[in-house]
Short mmCIF file of C-alpha atoms in Angstrom, two decimals:
data_model
loop_
_atom_site.label_atom_id
_atom_site.label_comp_id
_atom_site.label_asym_id
_atom_site.label_seq_id
_atom_site.Cartn_x
_atom_site.Cartn_y
_atom_site.Cartn_z
CA MET A 275 -103.22 -82.48 -88.46
CA ILE A 276 -106.00 -82.08 -85.87
CA LEU A 277 -108.56 -84.82 -85.35
CA PRO A 278 -111.18 -85.80 -82.76
CA LEU A 279 -109.82 -87.78 -79.85
CA SER A 280 -112.28 -90.56 -80.67
CA GLU A 281 -110.40 -91.14 -83.94
CA ALA A 282 -106.92 -91.22 -82.41
CA VAL A 283 -104.65 -94.23 -82.92
CA ALA A 284 -101.16 -94.81 -81.57
CA ASP A 285 -99.40 -94.83 -84.95
CA THR A 286 -100.31 -91.20 -85.68
CA CYS A 287 -101.13 -89.80 -82.25
CA GLY A 288 -99.01 -91.69 -79.69
CA GLY A 289 -99.86 -94.28 -77.09
CA LYS A 290 -101.66 -91.97 -74.66
CA ALA A 291 -104.02 -90.52 -77.26
CA GLY A 292 -104.42 -93.89 -78.96
CA ALA A 293 -105.55 -95.51 -75.70
CA LEU A 294 -108.05 -92.73 -74.97
CA GLY A 295 -109.38 -93.00 -78.52
CA ALA A 296 -109.91 -96.74 -78.09
CA LEU A 297 -111.74 -96.19 -74.80
CA LEU A 298 -114.00 -93.55 -76.34
CA ARG A 299 -114.84 -95.88 -79.21
CA ALA A 300 -115.75 -98.52 -76.62
CA GLY A 301 -118.16 -96.09 -74.95
CA LEU A 302 -116.17 -95.55 -71.75
CA PRO A 303 -116.19 -92.20 -69.89
CA VAL A 304 -113.32 -90.11 -71.30
CA PRO A 305 -113.56 -86.29 -71.47
CA ASP A 306 -114.19 -84.90 -74.96
CA GLY A 307 -111.21 -83.60 -76.86
CA PHE A 308 -109.02 -83.61 -79.93
CA VAL A 309 -105.43 -84.41 -80.87
CA VAL A 310 -102.73 -82.39 -82.60
CA SER A 311 -101.10 -85.31 -84.39
CA PHE A 312 -97.48 -86.23 -85.12
CA SER A 313 -97.80 -84.65 -88.56
CA ALA A 314 -98.26 -81.17 -87.04
CA TYR A 315 -95.15 -81.62 -84.92
CA ARG A 316 -93.08 -82.90 -87.84
CA ALA A 317 -94.21 -80.03 -90.04
CA ALA A 318 -93.31 -77.51 -87.34
CA VAL A 319 -89.77 -78.83 -86.79
CA ARG A 320 -88.98 -79.89 -90.36
CA ASP A 321 -86.42 -77.16 -90.98
CA LEU A 322 -84.97 -77.01 -87.45
CA ASP A 323 -81.54 -78.51 -86.95
CA LEU A 324 -82.58 -80.90 -84.20
CA GLY A 325 -79.30 -82.77 -84.44
CA ARG A 326 -77.30 -79.77 -83.27
CA PHE A 327 -77.60 -80.76 -79.60
CA ALA A 328 -75.11 -83.60 -80.10
CA GLY A 329 -72.25 -81.21 -80.81
CA GLU A 330 -73.05 -78.11 -78.79
CA PRO A 331 -72.94 -77.68 -75.00
CA ASP A 332 -76.16 -75.66 -75.06
CA GLY A 333 -77.70 -77.67 -77.87
CA LEU A 334 -80.68 -78.96 -75.90
CA ASP A 335 -81.58 -75.44 -74.78
CA ALA A 336 -81.31 -74.25 -78.38
CA VAL A 337 -83.56 -77.05 -79.63
CA ARG A 338 -86.23 -76.37 -77.01
CA GLN A 339 -86.10 -72.62 -77.59
CA GLY A 340 -86.36 -73.14 -81.32
CA ILE A 341 -89.48 -75.25 -80.91
CA GLU A 342 -91.14 -73.06 -78.27
CA THR A 343 -90.69 -69.90 -80.36
CA ARG A 344 -91.74 -71.49 -83.64
CA PRO A 345 -95.03 -69.88 -84.82
CA LEU A 346 -97.74 -72.40 -85.57
CA HIS A 347 -98.97 -72.49 -89.14
CA ALA A 348 -102.06 -70.32 -89.69
CA ASP A 349 -104.06 -73.38 -90.71
CA VAL A 350 -103.20 -75.07 -87.42
CA ILE A 351 -104.17 -71.98 -85.42
CA ASP A 352 -107.51 -71.80 -87.24
CA ALA A 353 -108.15 -75.50 -86.66
CA LEU A 354 -107.28 -75.13 -82.98
CA GLY A 355 -109.76 -72.29 -82.60
CA ARG A 356 -112.56 -74.27 -84.24
CA ALA A 357 -111.84 -77.38 -82.18
CA LEU A 358 -111.74 -75.38 -78.94
CA ASP A 359 -115.11 -73.80 -79.73
CA GLY A 360 -116.55 -77.30 -79.63
CA LEU A 361 -115.24 -77.94 -76.12
CA GLY A 362 -115.98 -74.68 -74.32
CA GLY A 363 -114.30 -73.56 -71.10
CA PRO A 364 -110.79 -74.40 -69.95
CA VAL A 365 -108.93 -77.41 -71.30
CA ALA A 366 -106.19 -79.82 -70.29
CA VAL A 367 -103.23 -80.09 -72.69
CA ARG A 368 -101.23 -83.33 -72.44
CA SER A 369 -98.30 -84.90 -74.23
CA SER A 370 -98.66 -88.09 -76.28
CA ALA A 371 -95.20 -89.04 -77.50
CA SER A 372 -94.38 -91.87 -79.87
CA ASN A 373 -92.31 -93.61 -77.16
CA GLU A 374 -94.68 -92.88 -74.27
CA ASP A 375 -97.22 -95.17 -72.57
CA THR A 376 -95.91 -98.33 -74.21
CA GLY A 377 -95.74 -101.79 -72.67
CA GLN A 378 -91.99 -101.37 -72.14
CA ALA A 379 -91.69 -97.75 -70.99
CA SER A 380 -94.32 -95.46 -69.47
CA ALA A 381 -92.29 -92.22 -69.58
CA ALA A 382 -94.46 -91.37 -66.59
CA GLY A 383 -94.37 -87.62 -65.98
CA GLN A 384 -91.41 -87.05 -68.30
CA HIS A 385 -93.18 -84.75 -70.77
CA GLU A 386 -95.19 -81.62 -70.11
CA SER A 387 -98.89 -81.45 -69.30
CA PHE A 388 -100.98 -78.39 -68.49
CA LEU A 389 -104.34 -77.95 -66.76
CA ALA A 390 -106.80 -75.04 -66.84
CA VAL A 391 -105.58 -73.67 -70.18
CA HIS A 392 -107.74 -70.92 -71.71
CA GLY A 393 -108.06 -69.82 -75.33
CA ALA A 394 -106.32 -70.63 -78.59
CA GLY A 395 -103.22 -68.58 -77.78
CA GLU A 396 -102.54 -70.35 -74.49
CA VAL A 397 -103.29 -73.72 -76.06
CA ALA A 398 -100.82 -73.00 -78.88
CA ASP A 399 -98.15 -72.12 -76.30
CA ALA A 400 -98.89 -75.34 -74.39
CA VAL A 401 -98.70 -77.40 -77.58
CA ARG A 402 -95.26 -76.01 -78.37
CA ALA A 403 -94.14 -76.62 -74.77
CA CYS A 404 -95.25 -80.25 -75.04
CA TRP A 405 -93.30 -80.60 -78.29
CA ALA A 406 -90.20 -79.05 -76.73
CA SER A 407 -90.42 -81.32 -73.68
CA LEU A 408 -89.23 -84.19 -75.86
CA PHE A 409 -85.79 -82.62 -75.41
CA SER A 410 -85.89 -81.74 -71.71
CA PRO A 411 -83.08 -83.15 -69.53
CA ARG A 412 -85.56 -85.42 -67.75
CA ALA A 413 -86.94 -86.88 -71.00
CA ILE A 414 -83.46 -87.36 -72.45
CA GLY A 415 -82.31 -88.92 -69.18
CA TYR A 416 -85.30 -91.25 -69.07
CA ARG A 417 -84.70 -92.46 -72.60
CA ALA A 418 -81.02 -92.97 -71.86
CA VAL A 419 -81.74 -95.14 -68.83
CA SER A 420 -84.47 -96.97 -70.74
CA GLY A 421 -82.19 -97.66 -73.70
CA ARG A 422 -84.05 -95.16 -75.85
CA ASP A 423 -81.46 -92.40 -76.16
CA GLU A 424 -82.44 -91.29 -79.65
CA ARG A 425 -80.94 -88.25 -81.28
CA PRO A 426 -83.46 -85.44 -81.76
CA SER A 427 -83.16 -85.90 -85.52
CA ASP A 428 -84.66 -89.38 -85.13
CA ASP A 429 -88.14 -90.22 -83.89
CA PRO A 430 -89.47 -89.71 -81.13
CA ALA A 431 -92.31 -87.49 -82.22
CA MET A 432 -94.89 -85.68 -80.13
CA ALA A 433 -98.64 -85.47 -80.51
CA VAL A 434 -100.67 -83.36 -78.09
CA ILE A 435 -104.06 -84.12 -76.51
CA VAL A 436 -106.46 -81.26 -75.78
CA GLN A 437 -109.43 -82.23 -73.59
CA ARG A 438 -112.13 -80.59 -71.56
CA HIS A 439 -110.68 -79.73 -68.16
CA LEU A 440 -112.43 -81.47 -65.25
CA ASP A 441 -112.62 -79.64 -61.90
CA ALA A 442 -112.29 -82.94 -60.07
CA GLU A 443 -113.47 -83.28 -56.49
CA VAL A 444 -111.32 -86.39 -56.01
CA SER A 445 -108.61 -87.84 -58.26
CA GLY A 446 -106.20 -90.71 -58.26
CA VAL A 447 -104.51 -93.64 -59.92
CA MET A 448 -105.56 -97.28 -60.28
CA PHE A 449 -103.59 -100.40 -61.23
CA THR A 450 -105.80 -103.21 -62.47
CA PRO A 451 -104.94 -106.80 -61.43
CA ALA A 452 -102.12 -108.64 -63.18
CA GLY A 453 -103.82 -112.01 -62.65
CA PRO A 454 -106.71 -113.79 -60.92
CA ASP A 455 -104.93 -113.79 -57.55
CA ASP A 456 -104.01 -110.11 -57.73
CA ALA A 457 -106.03 -107.14 -56.44
CA THR A 458 -106.99 -103.79 -57.91
CA ARG A 459 -104.88 -101.07 -56.28
CA ILE A 460 -106.32 -97.57 -56.01
CA GLU A 461 -104.83 -94.34 -54.63
CA ALA A 462 -106.99 -91.25 -54.06
CA SER A 463 -106.81 -87.72 -52.72
CA TRP A 464 -108.80 -84.49 -52.78
CA GLY A 465 -108.84 -82.19 -55.81
CA LEU A 466 -106.90 -82.49 -59.06
CA GLY A 467 -104.66 -85.42 -59.87
CA PRO A 468 -101.13 -83.88 -59.87
CA THR A 469 -100.92 -84.22 -56.07
CA VAL A 470 -101.22 -88.01 -56.42
CA VAL A 471 -99.23 -88.61 -59.61
CA GLY A 472 -96.60 -86.07 -58.54
CA GLY A 473 -96.25 -87.57 -55.08
CA THR A 474 -96.73 -84.29 -53.19
CA VAL A 475 -99.42 -85.86 -51.00
CA THR A 476 -99.51 -89.33 -49.51
CA PRO A 477 -102.87 -90.62 -50.78
CA ASP A 478 -105.42 -93.00 -49.36
CA THR A 479 -104.83 -96.56 -50.58
CA TYR A 480 -107.46 -99.16 -51.40
CA ARG A 481 -107.24 -102.80 -52.46
CA VAL A 482 -110.14 -104.61 -54.09
CA ALA A 483 -109.72 -108.38 -54.00
CA GLY A 484 -111.13 -110.79 -56.54
CA ASP A 485 -114.09 -111.51 -54.28
CA GLY A 486 -114.92 -107.79 -54.16
CA SER A 487 -113.75 -107.19 -50.59
CA VAL A 488 -112.18 -103.79 -49.95
CA THR A 489 -109.31 -102.95 -47.61
CA ARG A 490 -108.12 -99.41 -47.13
CA THR A 491 -105.50 -97.26 -45.45
CA VAL A 492 -106.57 -93.66 -44.95
CA ALA A 493 -103.81 -91.06 -45.07
CA ASP A 494 -103.49 -87.53 -43.73
CA LYS A 495 -103.97 -85.42 -46.88
CA PRO A 496 -103.08 -81.84 -45.85
CA THR A 497 -103.21 -80.05 -49.22
CA ARG A 498 -105.14 -80.15 -52.47
CA LEU A 499 -104.87 -78.63 -55.94
CA ASP A 500 -107.86 -76.97 -57.60
CA ARG A 501 -108.67 -74.54 -60.39
CA ARG A 502 -109.64 -71.05 -59.33
CA GLY A 503 -110.63 -69.13 -62.43
CA ALA A 504 -107.65 -69.22 -64.75
CA ARG A 505 -105.19 -70.39 -62.07
CA LEU A 506 -104.29 -73.60 -60.30
CA VAL A 507 -104.18 -73.09 -56.53
CA VAL A 508 -102.77 -75.27 -53.76
CA SER A 509 -104.80 -74.89 -50.57
CA ASP A 510 -104.93 -76.43 -47.11
CA VAL A 511 -107.51 -79.15 -46.53
CA PRO A 512 -109.67 -78.36 -43.48
CA ALA A 513 -108.50 -80.28 -40.45
CA GLY A 514 -111.81 -82.09 -40.12
CA ILE A 515 -111.52 -83.88 -43.45
CA ARG A 516 -107.76 -84.32 -43.91
CA ASP A 517 -107.91 -87.85 -42.57
CA ARG A 518 -111.31 -88.82 -43.94
CA PRO A 519 -111.49 -91.36 -46.79
CA ALA A 520 -111.47 -89.54 -50.10
CA ILE A 521 -113.86 -92.14 -51.56
CA ASP A 522 -116.27 -94.61 -49.98
CA ASP A 523 -116.31 -98.36 -50.55
CA ALA A 524 -119.09 -98.14 -53.13
CA THR A 525 -117.00 -95.73 -55.20
CA VAL A 526 -113.94 -97.95 -54.76
CA THR A 527 -115.93 -100.90 -56.11
CA ARG A 528 -117.27 -98.83 -59.00
CA LEU A 529 -113.75 -97.71 -59.94
CA ALA A 530 -112.49 -101.30 -59.83
CA GLU A 531 -115.30 -102.38 -62.16
CA LEU A 532 -114.47 -99.52 -64.51
CA GLY A 533 -110.83 -100.60 -64.39
CA GLU A 534 -111.85 -104.11 -65.45
CA GLU A 535 -113.65 -102.64 -68.47
CA VAL A 536 -110.61 -100.56 -69.40
CA ALA A 537 -108.28 -103.58 -69.09
CA ALA A 538 -110.60 -105.66 -71.25
CA VAL A 539 -110.60 -103.03 -74.01
CA MET A 540 -106.83 -102.54 -73.84
CA GLY A 541 -106.01 -106.23 -73.55
CA GLY A 542 -103.96 -106.29 -70.35
CA PRO A 543 -103.33 -104.79 -66.90
CA GLN A 544 -103.63 -101.01 -66.94
CA ASP A 545 -102.23 -98.02 -65.06
CA ILE A 546 -105.21 -95.64 -65.04
CA GLU A 547 -105.54 -92.02 -64.00
CA TRP A 548 -109.10 -91.20 -62.99
CA ALA A 549 -111.14 -88.30 -61.61
CA ILE A 550 -114.57 -87.87 -60.05
CA LEU A 551 -116.79 -84.88 -60.76
CA ASP A 552 -120.41 -84.59 -59.63
CA GLY A 553 -120.37 -88.23 -58.62
CA ARG A 554 -119.25 -89.50 -62.04
CA ALA A 555 -115.94 -91.28 -62.61
CA TRP A 556 -113.87 -90.29 -65.65
CA ILE A 557 -110.82 -91.91 -67.23
CA LEU A 558 -108.02 -89.41 -67.95
CA GLN A 559 -105.31 -91.85 -69.03
CA ALA A 560 -104.72 -95.57 -69.44
CA ARG A 561 -101.43 -97.28 -70.22
CA PRO A 562 -99.94 -100.73 -69.69
CA VAL A 563 -98.52 -101.49 -66.26
CA THR A 564 -94.77 -101.61 -66.90
CA ALA A 565 -93.59 -102.61 -63.42
CA ALA A 566 -95.83 -103.86 -60.64
CA PRO A 567 -95.31 -102.40 -57.16
CA PRO A 568 -94.36 -104.54 -54.16
CA PRO A 569 -97.30 -105.89 -52.18
CA PRO A 570 -98.04 -104.27 -48.82
CA PRO A 571 -95.98 -106.10 -46.17
CA LEU A 572 -98.01 -108.38 -43.94
CA LEU A 573 -95.24 -108.38 -41.33
CA ARG A 574 -92.21 -106.14 -41.46
CA PRO A 575 -88.92 -107.95 -40.86
CA SER A 576 -86.68 -106.70 -38.08
CA ALA A 577 -83.56 -104.70 -38.79
CA ALA A 578 -80.60 -106.80 -39.85
CA SER A 579 -78.70 -108.52 -37.07
CA GLY A 580 -75.81 -106.45 -35.79
CA THR A 581 -77.18 -103.04 -36.78
CA ALA A 582 -77.14 -100.57 -33.92
CA GLY A 583 -79.04 -97.76 -35.56
CA ALA A 584 -82.65 -96.75 -35.99
CA THR A 585 -85.18 -98.31 -38.30
CA LEU A 586 -87.59 -96.04 -40.19
CA THR A 587 -90.62 -97.45 -41.96
CA GLY A 588 -92.60 -96.32 -44.98
CA THR A 589 -94.45 -97.74 -47.94
CA PRO A 590 -92.72 -100.31 -50.18
CA GLY A 591 -92.31 -98.48 -53.47
CA SER A 592 -89.86 -100.42 -55.62
CA HIS A 593 -88.35 -103.87 -55.08
CA GLY A 594 -84.79 -104.46 -53.94
CA THR A 595 -82.27 -103.35 -51.35
CA ALA A 596 -79.40 -100.89 -51.52
CA THR A 597 -76.81 -99.45 -49.18
CA GLY A 598 -75.25 -96.05 -49.70
CA ALA A 599 -74.69 -92.56 -48.36
CA ALA A 600 -77.85 -90.59 -47.65
CA ARG A 601 -78.09 -87.44 -49.76
CA ILE A 602 -80.73 -84.90 -48.71
CA VAL A 603 -82.25 -83.38 -51.86
CA ARG A 604 -84.91 -80.72 -51.47
CA GLY A 605 -84.79 -79.29 -54.98
CA PRO A 606 -82.75 -78.78 -58.16
CA GLY A 607 -80.24 -76.69 -56.23
CA ASP A 608 -79.09 -79.87 -54.51
CA PHE A 609 -78.64 -81.94 -57.68
CA ALA A 610 -74.92 -81.20 -58.01
CA ARG A 611 -74.32 -82.70 -54.56
CA VAL A 612 -75.57 -86.15 -55.59
CA HIS A 613 -72.86 -88.72 -56.29
CA ARG A 614 -73.09 -92.11 -57.94
CA GLY A 615 -74.31 -94.67 -55.41
CA ASP A 616 -76.01 -92.15 -53.11
CA ILE A 617 -79.50 -92.77 -51.80
CA LEU A 618 -81.79 -89.80 -52.44
CA VAL A 619 -83.72 -88.62 -49.38
CA CYS A 620 -86.29 -86.01 -50.35
CA PRO A 621 -89.69 -84.56 -49.45
CA TYR A 622 -91.04 -86.03 -52.70
CA THR A 623 -89.62 -86.71 -56.12
CA ASP A 624 -90.52 -84.68 -59.15
CA PRO A 625 -90.25 -86.16 -62.67
CA ALA A 626 -87.67 -83.45 -63.39
CA TRP A 627 -85.37 -85.41 -61.08
CA THR A 628 -85.25 -88.40 -63.44
CA PRO A 629 -81.61 -87.74 -64.47
CA LEU A 630 -80.62 -88.42 -60.84
CA LEU A 631 -81.97 -91.96 -61.17
CA ARG A 632 -79.11 -92.71 -63.54
CA ILE A 633 -76.66 -92.47 -60.63
CA ALA A 634 -78.68 -92.96 -57.42
CA ALA A 635 -78.74 -96.35 -55.68
CA GLY A 636 -82.17 -95.80 -54.13
CA VAL A 637 -84.86 -93.31 -53.14
CA VAL A 638 -86.53 -92.39 -49.83
CA THR A 639 -89.42 -89.89 -49.78
CA GLU A 640 -91.50 -88.23 -47.07
CA THR A 641 -94.73 -88.30 -49.12
CA GLY A 642 -96.19 -90.03 -52.13
CA GLY A 643 -97.83 -93.28 -53.12
CA VAL A 644 -96.65 -96.40 -54.93
CA LEU A 645 -98.63 -95.47 -58.05
CA SER A 646 -97.03 -92.03 -58.43
CA HIS A 647 -94.92 -91.18 -61.48
CA ALA A 648 -91.62 -91.23 -59.62
CA ALA A 649 -92.33 -94.63 -58.05
CA ILE A 650 -93.23 -96.06 -61.46
CA VAL A 651 -89.99 -94.75 -62.98
CA ALA A 652 -87.95 -96.11 -60.05
CA ARG A 653 -89.45 -99.56 -60.61
CA GLU A 654 -88.78 -99.38 -64.35
CA HIS A 655 -85.15 -98.60 -63.60
CA ALA A 656 -84.92 -101.27 -60.86
CA ILE A 657 -84.02 -98.74 -58.15
CA PRO A 658 -85.28 -99.57 -54.63
CA ALA A 659 -87.66 -96.99 -53.19
CA VAL A 660 -89.33 -96.47 -49.81
CA LEU A 661 -92.08 -93.86 -49.79
CA GLY A 662 -93.94 -91.89 -47.16
CA VAL A 663 -91.27 -91.98 -44.42
CA PRO A 664 -92.32 -89.17 -42.03
CA ASN A 665 -89.69 -86.42 -41.58
CA ALA A 666 -87.07 -88.42 -43.47
CA THR A 667 -85.13 -85.30 -44.49
CA SER A 668 -84.66 -84.27 -40.84
CA ARG A 669 -84.25 -87.75 -39.34
CA LEU A 670 -81.56 -88.71 -41.86
CA HIS A 671 -78.42 -86.70 -42.59
CA ASP A 672 -76.00 -86.28 -45.47
CA ASP A 673 -73.31 -88.94 -45.77
CA THR A 674 -74.91 -91.23 -43.18
CA LEU A 675 -74.66 -94.83 -44.40
CA ILE A 676 -78.17 -96.24 -44.76
CA THR A 677 -79.72 -99.40 -46.14
CA ILE A 678 -83.14 -99.31 -47.76
CA ASP A 679 -85.39 -102.29 -48.36
CA GLY A 680 -87.85 -101.24 -51.02
CA THR A 681 -89.69 -104.55 -50.95
CA ASN A 682 -90.68 -104.20 -47.29
CA GLY A 683 -90.57 -100.42 -46.83
CA ILE A 684 -87.69 -100.23 -44.35
CA VAL A 685 -84.80 -97.77 -43.96
CA THR A 686 -82.02 -98.72 -41.53
CA THR A 687 -79.35 -96.28 -40.42
CA THR A 688 -76.55 -96.28 -37.89
CA ASN A 689 -76.80 -92.55 -37.19
CA ALA A 690 -80.35 -91.18 -37.24
CA SER A 691 -81.88 -88.79 -34.76
#
């Protein structure tokens, strides 16, 4: 039920663990770890009535509670303890579902992951939480939009990766080129990776062309996430380095070369999460690119003829255009106010907001990069998105009719302050 990460394959351990196993076997830099395979999950839920959610209003809550409170078998606890002894220190615990990180659906950010986890007891709790996250509203909503709305009594199944936690100095995401005329795209920010993948910070962006030339756009990165003992702490970045490049051109080039190696092993363009610690680059995740982002606009088109309102600009996040009522969403408390056809306007989007993408016509954010989880999911669902529009939630107002152009990064409104 528990095996070294280097032995993981997708059929028994999910796409995420299977990819990391393949990269380890190829000698690439992946943190040591192990996998709690599908068989452990299936044994744990064998006698739970996972199908009950279909007929009960609170069925999903009951399923998740049943999984999260299910004691792990003593043999699994013992095996966890022995495997953790081999890693030492805190660990990262990550989901690896059977329908995650495939060529058709990334499920980016839809299942739980935990950093800085200490000891067998906390790891066991995190494993159960990863299992239960198969039946969270966001995961169910994602599968429904993706055409994968399985009943809990069917597969999907959940494996769980446990790896040595890296106290990264810089982290980010990289998309390797889709063809010879494409470029490697890299996003980077200070500290641990959730600020980039979660879209809470607008990261630096880098492009590495086929001839090796590097272009970059350096962002203001005001906060960072780091481990402090047993806790994860968000802190302010000192003013003197907020707008410095998180990585230099030599590191950008080295990451692009590492991305080429990963793509060669995996057999196609890859969406890669990476981290740098003590000057060494590590691969934390690799999955197929499911939906390429729009290219950076060389020249932004003017607002449409006849519009009398303001034009706001941001980063092109997901192709297409949409017109609808702006809906300011700052958190789950605002979810009930969103109507079909609205355009979400938010500080950033959290993966927990995925159910809103079933009804929203588009997304505008104040922060975040095009390689973040929410931007990936928007592209998979063909919803236009414009990212990194400064002060969008104060410059736009509820029920104002706006048009967003996700291909060029433009928001046009007739009533913005």
